[in-house]
Short mmCIF file of C-alpha atoms in Angstrom, two decimals:
data_model
loop_
_atom_site.label_atom_id
_atom_site.label_comp_id
_atom_site.label_asym_id
_atom_site.label_seq_id
_atom_site.Cartn_x
_atom_site.Cartn_y
_atom_site.Cartn_z
CA UNK A 521 0.00 -0.01 -0.03
CA UNK A 522 1.49 3.40 -0.90
CA UNK A 523 2.26 5.72 1.91
CA UNK A 524 0.01 8.75 2.43
CA UNK A 525 0.27 12.30 3.64
CA UNK A 526 -1.12 12.56 7.20
CA UNK A 527 -2.30 8.97 6.75
CA UNK A 528 -5.37 9.91 4.67
CA UNK A 529 -4.67 10.64 0.99
CA UNK A 530 -1.83 9.60 -1.26
CA UNK A 531 0.53 12.47 -2.23
CA UNK A 532 0.04 11.79 -5.96
CA UNK A 533 -3.72 12.22 -5.57
CA UNK A 534 -3.20 15.61 -3.86
CA UNK A 535 -0.75 16.70 -6.56
CA UNK A 536 -3.12 15.62 -9.33
CA UNK A 537 -6.03 17.44 -7.72
CA UNK A 538 -3.97 20.64 -7.34
CA UNK A 539 -2.83 20.46 -10.93
CA UNK A 540 -6.42 20.02 -12.10
CA UNK A 541 -7.59 22.99 -10.05
CA UNK A 542 -4.81 25.16 -11.45
CA UNK A 543 -5.71 24.19 -15.04
CA UNK A 544 -9.41 24.80 -14.32
CA UNK A 545 -8.75 28.22 -12.88
CA UNK A 546 -6.72 29.27 -15.91
CA UNK A 547 -9.37 28.02 -18.27
CA UNK A 548 -12.29 29.82 -16.55
CA UNK A 549 -10.58 33.16 -15.79
CA UNK A 550 -12.22 36.06 -17.60
CA UNK A 551 -11.91 39.92 -17.37
CA UNK A 552 -14.36 41.31 -14.82
CA UNK A 553 -15.57 44.85 -15.50
CA UNK A 554 -16.28 47.20 -12.61
CA UNK A 555 -19.95 47.49 -11.72
CA UNK A 556 -21.62 50.90 -11.24
CA UNK A 557 -22.07 50.16 -7.54
CA UNK A 558 -18.31 49.53 -7.16
CA UNK A 559 -17.45 52.69 -9.06
CA UNK A 560 -19.88 54.71 -6.97
CA UNK A 561 -18.43 53.27 -3.73
CA UNK A 562 -14.89 54.16 -4.84
CA UNK A 563 -15.96 57.71 -5.85
CA UNK A 564 -17.79 58.25 -2.59
CA UNK A 565 -14.81 56.94 -0.61
CA UNK A 566 -12.42 59.26 -2.52
CA UNK A 567 -14.70 62.26 -1.99
CA UNK A 568 -14.94 61.47 1.70
CA UNK A 569 -11.16 61.13 1.90
CA UNK A 570 -10.61 64.50 0.19
CA UNK A 571 -13.02 66.32 2.50
CA UNK A 572 -11.96 64.54 5.70
CA UNK A 573 -10.83 66.89 8.49
CA UNK A 574 -11.32 69.97 6.26
CA UNK A 575 -12.40 72.86 8.42
CA UNK A 576 -15.44 74.71 7.04
CA UNK A 577 -15.15 78.31 5.97
CA UNK A 578 -16.60 80.47 8.76
CA UNK A 579 -16.37 83.92 7.20
CA UNK A 580 -14.57 85.98 4.57
CA UNK A 581 -11.49 84.25 3.16
CA UNK A 582 -8.21 86.13 3.54
CA UNK A 583 -5.19 85.59 1.28
CA UNK A 584 -3.12 84.00 4.04
CA UNK A 585 -5.95 81.63 4.98
CA UNK A 586 -6.38 80.70 1.33
CA UNK A 587 -2.72 79.83 1.06
CA UNK A 588 -2.83 77.96 4.40
CA UNK A 589 -5.88 75.93 3.24
CA UNK A 590 -4.19 75.06 -0.01
CA UNK A 591 -1.04 73.93 1.77
CA UNK A 592 -2.96 71.84 4.28
CA UNK A 593 -5.81 70.40 2.22
CA UNK A 594 -4.96 70.60 -1.52
CA UNK A 595 -5.01 67.12 -3.16
CA UNK A 596 -1.94 67.85 -5.36
CA UNK A 597 0.05 68.89 -2.30
CA UNK A 598 -1.08 65.81 -0.43
CA UNK A 599 0.13 63.71 -3.37
CA UNK A 600 3.59 65.28 -3.15
CA UNK A 601 3.66 64.70 0.60
CA UNK A 602 2.75 61.03 0.06
CA UNK A 603 5.49 60.71 -2.59
CA UNK A 604 7.95 62.01 -0.07
CA UNK A 605 6.66 59.53 2.49
CA UNK A 606 7.01 56.66 -0.01
CA UNK A 607 10.55 57.71 -0.80
CA UNK A 608 11.36 57.81 2.92
CA UNK A 609 9.78 54.39 3.37
CA UNK A 610 11.88 53.00 0.48
CA UNK A 611 14.99 54.36 2.18
CA UNK A 612 14.04 52.82 5.57
CA UNK A 613 13.27 49.46 3.96
CA UNK A 614 16.46 49.51 1.84
CA UNK A 615 18.70 49.81 4.87
CA UNK A 616 17.70 46.30 5.90
CA UNK A 617 19.20 44.96 2.66
CA UNK A 618 22.64 45.53 4.18
CA UNK A 619 21.92 42.94 6.91
CA UNK A 620 22.96 39.30 6.53
CA UNK A 621 20.37 36.74 5.43
CA UNK A 622 18.85 34.49 8.08
CA UNK A 623 16.55 32.03 6.33
CA UNK A 624 14.40 29.36 8.01
CA UNK A 625 13.00 26.71 5.74
CA UNK A 626 11.18 23.40 5.89
CA UNK A 627 10.46 20.79 3.24
CA UNK A 628 8.69 17.57 2.59
CA UNK A 629 9.52 14.85 0.07
CA UNK A 630 7.55 11.73 -0.86
CA UNK A 631 8.38 8.77 -3.13
CA UNK A 632 5.91 6.07 -4.09
CA UNK A 633 8.78 3.54 -4.39
CA UNK A 634 11.90 3.06 -2.33
CA UNK A 635 15.18 4.54 -3.56
CA UNK A 636 17.08 1.29 -4.31
CA UNK A 637 20.60 1.34 -5.74
CA UNK A 638 23.22 -1.16 -6.80
CA UNK A 639 27.01 -0.87 -6.58
CA UNK A 640 30.06 -2.28 -8.40
CA UNK A 641 33.56 -3.12 -7.39
CA UNK A 642 35.86 -0.11 -7.85
CA UNK A 643 38.82 -2.38 -8.78
CA UNK A 644 37.36 -5.05 -11.00
CA UNK A 645 34.38 -3.10 -12.23
CA UNK A 646 32.15 -6.11 -11.66
CA UNK A 647 28.72 -5.83 -10.01
CA UNK A 648 28.80 -6.27 -6.25
CA UNK A 649 27.59 -9.58 -4.95
CA UNK A 650 25.67 -7.88 -2.19
CA UNK A 651 21.93 -7.30 -2.61
CA UNK A 652 20.74 -3.81 -3.65
CA UNK A 653 20.28 -1.50 -0.69
CA UNK A 654 17.88 1.26 0.36
CA UNK A 655 19.49 4.54 1.46
CA UNK A 656 16.57 6.91 1.87
CA UNK A 657 13.04 6.82 3.35
CA UNK A 658 10.00 7.30 1.17
CA UNK A 659 8.83 10.26 3.23
CA UNK A 660 11.31 12.83 4.50
CA UNK A 661 10.75 16.12 6.31
CA UNK A 662 13.70 18.52 6.52
CA UNK A 663 14.25 21.77 8.43
CA UNK A 664 16.98 24.31 7.89
CA UNK A 665 18.06 27.51 9.62
CA UNK A 666 20.74 29.18 7.50
CA UNK A 667 22.83 32.35 7.97
CA UNK A 668 24.63 33.84 4.93
CA UNK A 669 26.43 37.11 4.27
CA UNK A 670 27.93 38.36 0.99
CA UNK A 671 30.45 41.18 1.00
CA UNK A 672 29.55 42.15 -2.57
CA UNK A 673 25.84 42.27 -1.82
CA UNK A 674 26.57 44.40 1.25
CA UNK A 675 28.48 46.90 -0.92
CA UNK A 676 25.67 47.05 -3.49
CA UNK A 677 23.05 47.52 -0.74
CA UNK A 678 25.17 50.21 0.90
CA UNK A 679 25.39 52.37 -2.20
CA UNK A 680 21.73 51.74 -3.03
CA UNK A 681 20.77 52.93 0.47
CA UNK A 682 22.75 56.14 -0.04
CA UNK A 683 20.97 56.66 -3.36
CA UNK A 684 17.58 56.13 -1.69
CA UNK A 685 18.58 58.67 0.97
CA UNK A 686 19.22 61.26 -1.77
CA UNK A 687 15.90 60.37 -3.41
CA UNK A 688 14.17 61.24 -0.12
CA UNK A 689 15.79 64.69 -0.30
CA UNK A 690 14.83 65.01 -3.94
CA UNK A 691 11.18 64.26 -3.02
CA UNK A 692 11.37 66.98 -0.38
CA UNK A 693 12.70 69.49 -2.93
CA UNK A 694 9.96 68.57 -5.39
CA UNK A 695 7.46 69.10 -2.64
CA UNK A 696 8.90 72.58 -2.00
CA UNK A 697 8.59 73.37 -5.70
CA UNK A 698 5.01 72.09 -5.73
CA UNK A 699 4.16 74.37 -2.76
CA UNK A 700 5.59 77.38 -4.65
CA UNK A 701 3.53 76.57 -7.74
CA UNK A 702 0.44 76.01 -5.60
CA UNK A 703 0.85 79.40 -3.86
CA UNK A 704 1.26 81.09 -7.22
CA UNK A 705 -2.01 79.53 -8.46
CA UNK A 706 -3.82 80.50 -5.25
CA UNK A 707 -2.63 84.10 -5.50
CA UNK A 708 -3.81 84.38 -9.11
CA UNK A 709 -7.22 82.82 -8.41
CA UNK A 710 -7.66 84.87 -5.21
CA UNK A 711 -7.27 88.18 -6.99
CA UNK A 712 -9.59 87.09 -9.72
CA UNK A 713 -12.23 86.35 -7.09
CA UNK A 714 -11.51 89.73 -5.53
CA UNK A 715 -12.11 91.36 -8.94
CA UNK A 716 -15.33 89.46 -9.45
CA UNK A 717 -16.52 90.44 -5.97
CA UNK A 718 -15.66 94.12 -6.44
CA UNK A 719 -17.03 94.48 -10.00
CA UNK A 720 -19.92 91.99 -9.85
CA UNK A 721 -22.58 94.44 -8.70
CA UNK A 722 -21.55 97.27 -11.02
CA UNK A 723 -21.11 94.79 -13.85
CA UNK A 724 -24.62 93.38 -13.61
CA UNK A 725 -26.23 96.83 -13.13
CA UNK A 726 -24.40 98.17 -16.20
CA UNK A 727 -25.48 95.17 -18.28
CA UNK A 728 -29.09 95.71 -17.25
CA UNK A 729 -28.87 99.42 -18.06
CA UNK A 730 -27.30 98.66 -21.45
CA UNK A 731 -30.06 96.12 -22.22
CA UNK A 732 -32.72 98.68 -21.32
CA UNK A 733 -31.09 101.38 -23.46
CA UNK A 734 -30.79 98.87 -26.33
CA UNK A 735 -34.48 98.10 -26.07
CA UNK A 736 -35.31 101.85 -26.17
CA UNK A 737 -33.08 102.34 -29.18
CA UNK A 738 -34.75 99.51 -31.10
CA UNK A 739 -38.17 100.95 -30.20
CA UNK A 740 -37.08 104.36 -31.49
CA UNK A 741 -35.87 102.78 -34.75
CA UNK A 742 -39.20 100.94 -35.19
CA UNK A 743 -41.20 104.15 -34.68
CA UNK A 744 -39.21 105.83 -37.45
CA UNK A 745 -39.35 109.28 -35.82
CA UNK A 746 -35.63 109.95 -36.41
CA UNK A 747 -33.13 109.16 -39.07
CA UNK A 748 -32.37 105.42 -39.00
CA UNK A 749 -28.62 106.04 -38.84
CA UNK A 750 -28.61 107.50 -35.36
CA UNK A 751 -30.50 104.60 -33.69
CA UNK A 752 -28.34 102.06 -35.52
CA UNK A 753 -25.11 103.70 -34.41
CA UNK A 754 -26.53 103.94 -30.94
CA UNK A 755 -27.42 100.22 -30.96
CA UNK A 756 -24.02 99.23 -32.33
CA UNK A 757 -22.17 101.09 -29.59
CA UNK A 758 -24.42 99.54 -26.96
CA UNK A 759 -23.89 96.07 -28.36
CA UNK A 760 -20.09 96.67 -28.39
CA UNK A 761 -20.27 97.70 -24.73
CA UNK A 762 -22.43 94.66 -23.92
CA UNK A 763 -19.92 92.43 -25.65
CA UNK A 764 -17.09 93.81 -23.51
CA UNK A 765 -19.17 93.47 -20.34
CA UNK A 766 -20.10 89.87 -21.11
CA UNK A 767 -16.46 88.99 -21.86
CA UNK A 768 -15.52 90.41 -18.45
CA UNK A 769 -18.35 88.46 -16.83
CA UNK A 770 -17.26 85.20 -18.48
CA UNK A 771 -13.63 85.77 -17.47
CA UNK A 772 -14.55 86.26 -13.80
CA UNK A 773 -17.24 83.61 -13.61
CA UNK A 774 -14.83 80.67 -13.08
CA UNK A 775 -12.54 82.36 -10.54
CA UNK A 776 -14.56 81.19 -7.50
CA UNK A 777 -14.52 77.58 -8.68
CA UNK A 778 -10.75 77.65 -9.28
CA UNK A 779 -10.12 79.08 -5.81
CA UNK A 780 -12.47 76.58 -4.20
CA UNK A 781 -10.70 73.66 -5.89
CA UNK A 782 -7.28 74.91 -4.81
CA UNK A 783 -8.33 75.40 -1.19
CA UNK A 784 -10.47 72.22 -1.02
CA UNK A 785 -13.69 74.12 -0.33
CA UNK A 786 -17.07 72.91 -1.63
CA UNK A 787 -17.30 73.95 -5.29
CA UNK A 788 -20.91 75.17 -4.85
CA UNK A 789 -20.15 77.26 -1.79
CA UNK A 790 -20.19 81.06 -2.18
CA UNK A 791 -16.79 82.60 -1.29
CA UNK A 792 -16.31 86.09 0.05
CA UNK A 793 -12.71 87.29 0.09
CA UNK A 794 -11.25 90.08 2.18
CA UNK A 795 -9.04 92.21 -0.06
CA UNK A 796 -5.79 93.28 1.63
CA UNK A 797 -5.45 97.01 2.05
CA UNK A 798 -1.71 97.12 1.40
CA UNK A 799 -0.50 97.51 -2.17
CA UNK A 800 2.65 96.20 -3.78
CA UNK A 801 6.05 96.84 -2.33
CA UNK A 802 9.20 97.22 -4.37
CA UNK A 803 11.65 96.33 -1.60
CA UNK A 804 13.07 93.42 -3.55
CA UNK A 805 13.94 95.64 -6.49
CA UNK A 806 16.32 97.71 -4.29
CA UNK A 807 18.13 94.63 -2.98
CA UNK A 808 21.57 93.96 -4.52
CA UNK A 809 21.24 91.36 -7.24
CA UNK A 810 24.45 89.67 -6.09
CA UNK A 811 22.85 88.88 -2.76
CA UNK A 812 19.80 87.46 -4.48
CA UNK A 813 22.02 85.28 -6.70
CA UNK A 814 23.87 83.85 -3.68
CA UNK A 815 20.61 83.00 -1.93
CA UNK A 816 19.11 81.46 -5.07
CA UNK A 817 22.18 79.22 -5.59
CA UNK A 818 21.93 78.00 -2.01
CA UNK A 819 18.17 77.46 -1.69
CA UNK A 820 16.62 76.97 -5.15
CA UNK A 821 14.86 73.58 -5.18
CA UNK A 822 15.73 72.84 -8.84
CA UNK A 823 19.44 73.36 -8.19
CA UNK A 824 19.38 71.28 -5.02
CA UNK A 825 17.65 68.48 -6.91
CA UNK A 826 20.39 68.58 -9.54
CA UNK A 827 23.02 68.34 -6.75
CA UNK A 828 21.31 65.26 -5.33
CA UNK A 829 21.00 63.74 -8.80
CA UNK A 830 24.74 64.30 -9.25
CA UNK A 831 25.40 62.35 -6.04
CA UNK A 832 23.12 59.54 -7.18
CA UNK A 833 25.07 59.35 -10.46
CA UNK A 834 28.31 59.17 -8.52
CA UNK A 835 26.98 56.39 -6.28
CA UNK A 836 25.78 54.50 -9.36
CA UNK A 837 29.23 54.56 -10.91
CA UNK A 838 30.63 53.16 -7.63
CA UNK A 839 28.03 50.39 -7.70
CA UNK A 840 29.07 49.48 -11.23
CA UNK A 841 32.77 49.42 -10.38
CA UNK A 842 32.03 47.35 -7.28
CA UNK A 843 30.91 44.52 -9.52
CA UNK A 844 34.51 44.17 -10.77
CA UNK A 845 35.74 43.07 -7.35
CA UNK A 846 35.71 39.44 -6.21
CA UNK A 847 32.64 38.21 -4.39
CA UNK A 848 33.22 36.87 -0.88
CA UNK A 849 30.41 35.12 0.94
CA UNK A 850 30.04 33.20 4.22
CA UNK A 851 27.33 30.84 5.32
CA UNK A 852 26.42 28.85 8.41
CA UNK A 853 23.31 26.69 8.85
CA UNK A 854 21.66 24.27 11.25
CA UNK A 855 19.98 21.28 9.50
CA UNK A 856 17.72 18.38 10.57
CA UNK A 857 16.06 15.52 8.69
CA UNK A 858 13.77 12.73 9.92
CA UNK A 859 15.16 10.29 7.30
CA UNK A 860 15.30 6.99 9.25
CA UNK A 861 18.38 5.85 7.26
CA UNK A 862 20.52 8.72 8.52
CA UNK A 863 22.72 8.05 11.49
CA UNK A 864 23.36 11.76 12.18
CA UNK A 865 19.98 13.35 11.54
CA UNK A 866 20.98 16.81 12.90
CA UNK A 867 24.11 18.57 11.81
CA UNK A 868 25.75 21.96 11.24
CA UNK A 869 27.32 23.27 8.03
CA UNK A 870 29.68 26.20 7.52
CA UNK A 871 31.41 27.44 4.40
CA UNK A 872 33.12 30.37 2.67
CA UNK A 873 33.25 31.05 -1.01
CA UNK A 874 35.12 33.52 -3.17
CA UNK A 875 34.25 34.13 -6.80
CA UNK A 876 35.70 36.37 -9.42
CA UNK A 877 34.62 36.91 -13.04
CA UNK A 878 37.92 36.81 -14.86
CA UNK A 879 36.35 37.86 -18.16
CA UNK A 880 34.99 40.92 -16.35
CA UNK A 881 38.49 42.34 -16.37
CA UNK A 882 38.11 42.93 -20.06
CA UNK A 883 35.38 45.49 -19.33
CA UNK A 884 37.37 47.43 -16.75
CA UNK A 885 38.60 50.16 -19.19
CA UNK A 886 35.07 50.65 -20.59
CA UNK A 887 33.61 50.73 -17.07
CA UNK A 888 36.16 53.32 -15.99
CA UNK A 889 35.35 55.47 -19.06
CA UNK A 890 31.65 55.11 -18.30
CA UNK A 891 32.22 56.20 -14.69
CA UNK A 892 34.21 59.23 -15.71
CA UNK A 893 31.60 60.17 -18.38
CA UNK A 894 28.78 59.77 -15.78
CA UNK A 895 30.54 62.11 -13.32
CA UNK A 896 31.30 64.62 -16.11
CA UNK A 897 27.65 64.51 -17.22
CA UNK A 898 26.42 65.09 -13.70
CA UNK A 899 28.78 68.07 -13.31
CA UNK A 900 27.63 69.51 -16.60
CA UNK A 901 24.02 69.14 -15.64
CA UNK A 902 24.66 70.89 -12.34
CA UNK A 903 26.40 73.76 -14.07
CA UNK A 904 23.62 74.05 -16.68
CA UNK A 905 21.00 74.11 -13.88
CA UNK A 906 22.99 76.77 -12.06
CA UNK A 907 22.98 78.98 -15.16
CA UNK A 908 19.28 78.31 -15.67
CA UNK A 909 18.55 79.32 -12.06
CA UNK A 910 20.52 82.58 -12.45
CA UNK A 911 18.64 83.34 -15.66
CA UNK A 912 15.36 82.59 -13.96
CA UNK A 913 16.30 84.91 -11.10
CA UNK A 914 17.13 87.86 -13.36
CA UNK A 915 14.02 87.24 -15.50
CA UNK A 916 11.72 86.96 -12.48
CA UNK A 917 13.17 90.13 -10.94
CA UNK A 918 12.73 92.00 -14.18
CA UNK A 919 9.16 90.71 -14.59
CA UNK A 920 8.33 91.68 -11.01
CA UNK A 921 9.60 95.23 -11.62
CA UNK A 922 7.62 95.52 -14.85
CA UNK A 923 4.51 94.12 -13.14
CA UNK A 924 4.75 96.66 -10.32
CA UNK A 925 5.03 99.52 -12.81
CA UNK A 926 2.13 98.19 -14.85
CA UNK A 927 0.00 97.93 -11.75
CA UNK A 928 0.78 101.53 -10.80
CA UNK A 929 -0.32 102.68 -14.31
CA UNK A 930 -3.43 100.52 -14.27
CA UNK A 931 -4.32 101.75 -10.79
CA UNK A 932 -3.99 105.40 -11.88
CA UNK A 933 -6.19 104.81 -14.97
CA UNK A 934 -8.81 102.99 -12.85
CA UNK A 935 -9.00 105.82 -10.38
CA UNK A 936 -9.44 108.41 -13.15
CA UNK A 937 -12.15 106.28 -14.87
CA UNK A 938 -14.00 105.96 -11.57
CA UNK A 939 -13.99 109.74 -11.13
CA UNK A 940 -15.14 110.19 -14.76
CA UNK A 941 -17.97 107.75 -14.17
CA UNK A 942 -19.06 109.71 -11.13
CA UNK A 943 -19.08 113.00 -13.06
CA UNK A 944 -21.02 111.34 -15.91
CA UNK A 945 -23.60 110.01 -13.45
CA UNK A 946 -24.07 113.54 -12.01
CA UNK A 947 -24.44 115.07 -15.48
CA UNK A 948 -26.87 112.27 -16.55
CA UNK A 949 -29.06 113.04 -13.57
CA UNK A 950 -29.03 116.69 -14.68
CA UNK A 951 -30.01 115.64 -18.18
CA UNK A 952 -26.78 116.74 -19.82
CA UNK A 953 -25.50 113.20 -20.72
CA UNK A 954 -27.21 110.44 -22.72
CA UNK A 955 -27.66 106.89 -21.50
CA UNK A 956 -25.16 105.74 -24.16
CA UNK A 957 -22.43 107.97 -22.69
CA UNK A 958 -23.27 106.77 -19.21
CA UNK A 959 -23.12 103.12 -20.26
CA UNK A 960 -19.90 103.70 -22.19
CA UNK A 961 -18.20 105.42 -19.26
CA UNK A 962 -19.33 102.72 -16.82
CA UNK A 963 -18.03 100.09 -19.22
CA UNK A 964 -14.69 101.91 -19.49
CA UNK A 965 -14.54 102.15 -15.67
CA UNK A 966 -15.30 98.45 -15.24
CA UNK A 967 -12.76 97.52 -17.87
CA UNK A 968 -10.03 99.68 -16.31
CA UNK A 969 -10.83 98.23 -12.87
CA UNK A 970 -10.52 94.75 -14.34
CA UNK A 971 -7.21 95.64 -15.87
CA UNK A 972 -6.09 96.96 -12.49
CA UNK A 973 -6.95 93.62 -10.82
CA UNK A 974 -5.30 91.78 -13.68
CA UNK A 975 -2.18 93.82 -13.25
CA UNK A 976 -2.30 93.16 -9.49
CA UNK A 977 -2.70 89.43 -10.11
CA UNK A 978 0.20 89.47 -12.59
CA UNK A 979 2.33 91.27 -10.05
CA UNK A 980 1.44 88.73 -7.36
CA UNK A 981 2.26 85.89 -9.79
CA UNK A 982 5.59 87.57 -10.63
CA UNK A 983 6.32 87.91 -6.91
CA UNK A 984 5.60 84.18 -6.50
CA UNK A 985 7.96 83.29 -9.35
CA UNK A 986 10.70 85.42 -7.79
CA UNK A 987 10.00 83.83 -4.43
CA UNK A 988 10.15 80.31 -5.92
CA UNK A 989 13.43 81.09 -7.71
CA UNK A 990 14.97 82.32 -4.49
CA UNK A 991 13.71 79.18 -2.68
CA UNK A 992 11.97 81.18 0.02
CA UNK A 993 9.64 79.06 2.08
CA UNK A 994 6.14 80.39 2.71
CA UNK A 995 5.53 77.62 5.24
CA UNK A 996 7.52 76.13 8.10
CA UNK A 997 8.38 72.56 9.01
CA UNK A 998 5.53 70.54 10.46
CA UNK A 999 2.85 72.47 8.58
CA UNK A 1000 0.95 69.20 7.84
CA UNK A 1001 0.28 68.71 11.57
CA UNK A 1002 -0.37 72.31 12.47
CA UNK A 1003 -3.94 73.50 13.11
CA UNK A 1004 -5.34 75.73 10.41
CA UNK A 1005 -5.29 78.82 12.63
CA UNK A 1006 -1.55 78.40 13.49
CA UNK A 1007 -0.72 77.69 9.85
CA UNK A 1008 -2.60 80.81 8.73
CA UNK A 1009 -0.67 82.91 11.25
CA UNK A 1010 2.63 81.41 10.02
CA UNK A 1011 1.69 82.16 6.39
CA UNK A 1012 0.75 85.73 7.33
CA UNK A 1013 4.12 86.21 9.01
CA UNK A 1014 5.92 84.79 5.95
CA UNK A 1015 3.98 87.14 3.65
CA UNK A 1016 4.86 90.10 5.88
CA UNK A 1017 8.53 89.18 5.75
CA UNK A 1018 8.31 88.92 2.01
CA UNK A 1019 6.64 92.29 1.60
CA UNK A 1020 9.27 93.83 3.87
CA UNK A 1021 12.06 92.33 1.76
CA UNK A 1022 13.62 90.21 4.48
CA UNK A 1023 16.02 87.62 3.09
CA UNK A 1024 16.60 84.78 5.59
CA UNK A 1025 20.18 83.69 6.25
CA UNK A 1026 21.28 80.22 5.13
CA UNK A 1027 23.95 78.41 7.10
CA UNK A 1028 25.32 76.33 4.22
CA UNK A 1029 24.69 74.96 0.79
CA UNK A 1030 23.71 71.39 0.10
CA UNK A 1031 26.70 69.09 0.42
CA UNK A 1032 27.84 66.72 -2.29
#
């Protein structure tokens, strides 16, 4: 009778059954599409995750609170934070690769027939007269606890761990850059909302007045009491003003949704912003450009990333050259077997092995040239990034200066148009101005106010680009765990320091 596993079923029956189940599973496997209920559950879960722990908006939204909400709740920023966490986890897990291997294993072997062997005389070559013998049991269970360590694997893991450490720092620099871009988008959207809030009432009233004047002009044309040219010219001018007003309305209509998406507020929620009273400051334009260059070269996230990439390239060349060295490994294990034919069923094994690929010596010159080329390429990329950062700094500084001057001009024009609109309103009430002139002047005032807000938004965006090029942090460490109120206060302080032109001191540059 064949021996069985656990005394119940022959091993070949179990193997046959497992093979049949595997074949059946492969034959019946088909693509399974997501059902609407599953999609809805995933969407609801994602929406709940995005809105989890988001504090509701209690009143008017200030610029510093909008930036703080974006930093704390924005989905794109959360993604960058998670990428940094994954990079840090990879680094932490990679450090364990430098440890030796300690492997515990167990195995089972079954034969349906005994392992029977014959022997022959080593001198005469004739078959032995003894009967064939059995040297192994049909069923054998083995256990093994082995310790092994390879010097070459340790070296590879060491350099890989250093590369992963630099990738953690690269993820942090990319997160800094993402924060700068996020703040730039928030500033632009915030001032568009401010423009829509300031011009919304006047814009709608002017459109209604233009529609009423257009209806009167069409009625006058239909009555035919005057020459048809005057009503037609009047209508065309009104339609041109209406076209400009509707273009402005369309441009401002999406600002609230953009700001709500950036700050993780409900898209259908009305948002009231509190416009800061302070204007633009030109303190950064009076600062010596050499001082700005020094700070940018020390703190710019793009340049720091290139420095870390250069170190990764250097570590990679060392990993490649390490493969040219001999491999030295050690092992030690404790073994046990319940084979009844063994006299010593428990034993210990130890060994050492050295290996060297002799043909690998042929590639040494090529590997050395590759290593030197890799280091030279990394140095060239670093120098190219440095020049790009300096060019970005000068361009951002020039754009900021131009944006400040354009805002001053737009602000002056807007103030004059507002005064003109007030005079036209007074004259219209006295009967000395037509409705067309009133609508035209209000349209011009609205358009100049919009251009003022656009110039202010462009100046804020230029300030953000200059701030990003300098590598100035709008937030502080630990902002993810800070309450919204504390984070808002920290952002307000950072904005005040920026407006005052305070350049923080840096202790040292990133080290190679």
